[in-house]
Amino acid sequence: MPKQQKQAAIGFIFITLLLDITGWGLIIPVMPTLIEQLIDGNVSDASKISGWLGFAYAIAQFVFAPVLGNLSDRYGRRPVLLFSMFGFGLDYIFLCFAPSIGWLFVGRIVAGITGASITTASAYIADISTHENRAQNFGMIGAAFGVGFILGPVVGGLLGSFGPRVPFMVAAGLCLINALYGYFVLPESLAVQHRRPFQWRKANPVASLLHLKKHKGIAPLILVMVLLYIAGHAVQSNWSFFGIERFKWNEKMIGISLGVVGLLVGLVQGGLVRVVNPRLGNEKSIFLGLALYGLGLLLFAFASKTWMMFVFLVPYCLGGLAGPALQAVISAKVPPSEQGQLQGALTSLQSATAIIGPPIMTNLFAFFTQPSAPVYFPGAPFLLASVIMAVSGVLAYFALRAKVEPVLPSVQAGS
């Protein structure tokens, strides 16, 4: 792919993910209210249900992500991306009209089956990246998350004033528009000569994870990524519930706070990564990011005022320097023909941690906020996550001491 076309493709992927993530962000502020209505319970009860909804989504994604990742290695990235976007659109329509909590679980399972947009977009970016710009290009995924989370939650919070189901229909429209946009605009990134036959033995989640073992030097880094994912669920799974419980936030305030998160994440991963990473290198970026993540989480745990949460978002979001650098180190150790399988395996890994993370973090929150709690401490999940980040930093130090030469995608870069 020519250089100019590669640059345009990065823009296409950014827009594709932006629309996808904006749709996702739209529903976050209203999920607590919708769950409370469907179960006729309080915020502690709703947080536990939310954790199990995340569990259901993660189980489905864990099983199907490597299948879709391998399909993208066989048939190309474009058709898999289009399938994923169309599936998300149908899922949001389904959730909009869910009459009971059981149907919410069905909808989340459907979303987990079709939810391969991040996986395939990561493989797409790996296809068109060189060793020198890989981390910066992966940072665009984080930037899309950031901008999508500026627009999605803020608009979702405002739409939530018209009812908790309205944002779901808007999200469905965005995803279906996204699929249409991709059909007409998105080019294919994987050249025919770099494709490989589909093999079921490589497409099951266990084999996909075992595939990671064959690449020398990435197993310890994978463990670091596992811990980072688990710790991240303290924020991802609890932010809305924590704000409602601790500060009495409504849908609008939840949306504004997540919009600020999106702004900061977008600035860090869409801009700062491209400046800091080339100067510090991947290793120092990983250490600095993990330290800032841990600090931000520790501060969240003991925040007592709304303004503190906004201030403490700064070190937490600066921790985003770690993710693209860690992904770049891992990706550089895998040949171009297996990037789809790698990204599918990493998504399965992320889903495996999401099987663990949300139930742990939301049940911990529920335990320390229920009337019978030994100590009232809604920040408990943040404190646990801070400790996990510290452990991951130590592991990263020892993992990166062993130097392994990257696999340079020389043929792919010149295609």
PDB file of C-alpha atoms in Angstrom, residues 61 144 151 192 207 237 246:
ATOM      1  CA  GLN A  61     -16.193 -12.176  22.912  1.00  0.00           C
ATOM      2  CA  ALA A 144     -10.733   7.410  18.739  1.00  0.00           C
ATOM      3  CA  LEU A 151     -19.113  13.059  22.232  1.00  0.00           C
ATOM      4  CA  VAL A 192      -3.583 -11.408  -0.868  1.00  0.00           C
ATOM      5  CA  ALA A 207      -5.526 -22.340  21.008  1.00  0.00           C
ATOM      6  CA  SER A 237     -17.143  -1.004  35.447  1.00  0.00           C
ATOM      7  CA  ARG A 246     -20.437   8.980  46.319  1.00  0.00           C
TER       8      ARG A 246
END
